[in-house]
Amino acid sequence: MLDTEKNPTRPIALDLQDIHKSFGSLAVLKGVSLTAYDGDV
């Protein structure tokens, strides 16, 4: 189940925005974003 609503009662533990990663010319991540709240991970 995906919960797309922000939860103001728990602090953000991890917030990654617009992540890009490549190995040489092979792009493996293109603009990935993730927010994990305290207790999620």
GROMACS .gro file of N, CA and C in nm, residues 25-39:
model
   45
   25SER      N    1   2.800   0.531  -1.931
   25SER     CA    2   2.690   0.586  -2.010
   25SER      C    3   2.554   0.525  -1.974
   26LEU      N    4   2.552   0.430  -1.879
   26LEU     CA    5   2.428   0.364  -1.839
   26LEU      C    6   2.364   0.437  -1.721
   27ALA      N    7   2.254   0.508  -1.747
   27ALA     CA    8   2.182   0.578  -1.641
   27ALA      C    9   2.089   0.478  -1.571
   28VAL      N   10   2.105   0.462  -1.439
   28VAL     CA   11   2.024   0.366  -1.365
   28VAL      C   12   1.918   0.433  -1.277
   29LEU      N   13   1.939   0.557  -1.238
   29LEU     CA   14   1.839   0.635  -1.167
   29LEU      C   15   1.825   0.769  -1.238
   30LYS      N   16   1.700   0.809  -1.262
   30LYS     CA   17   1.675   0.935  -1.332
   30LYS      C   18   1.567   1.013  -1.257
   31GLY      N   19   1.608   1.099  -1.167
   31GLY     CA   20   1.514   1.186  -1.098
   31GLY      C   21   1.430   1.117  -0.992
   32VAL      N   22   1.486   1.020  -0.921
   32VAL     CA   23   1.413   0.947  -0.818
   32VAL      C   24   1.403   1.032  -0.691
   33SER      N   25   1.285   1.033  -0.630
   33SER     CA   26   1.264   1.104  -0.504
   33SER      C   27   1.200   1.008  -0.403
   34LEU      N   28   1.235   1.026  -0.274
   34LEU     CA   29   1.184   0.939  -0.169
   34LEU      C   30   1.179   1.017  -0.038
   35THR      N   31   1.068   1.005   0.033
   35THR     CA   32   1.058   1.059   0.168
   35THR      C   33   1.015   0.946   0.260
   36ALA      N   34   1.092   0.921   0.365
   36ALA     CA   35   1.060   0.819   0.465
   36ALA      C   36   1.046   0.887   0.600
   37TYR      N   37   0.940   0.856   0.670
   37TYR     CA   38   0.915   0.915   0.800
   37TYR      C   39   0.968   0.825   0.911
   38ASP      N   40   0.993   0.883   1.026
   38ASP     CA   41   1.040   0.810   1.142
   38ASP      C   42   0.947   0.691   1.168
   39GLY      N   43   1.004   0.572   1.178
   39GLY     CA   44   0.925   0.452   1.199
   39GLY      C   45   0.898   0.374   1.072
   0.00000   0.00000   0.00000
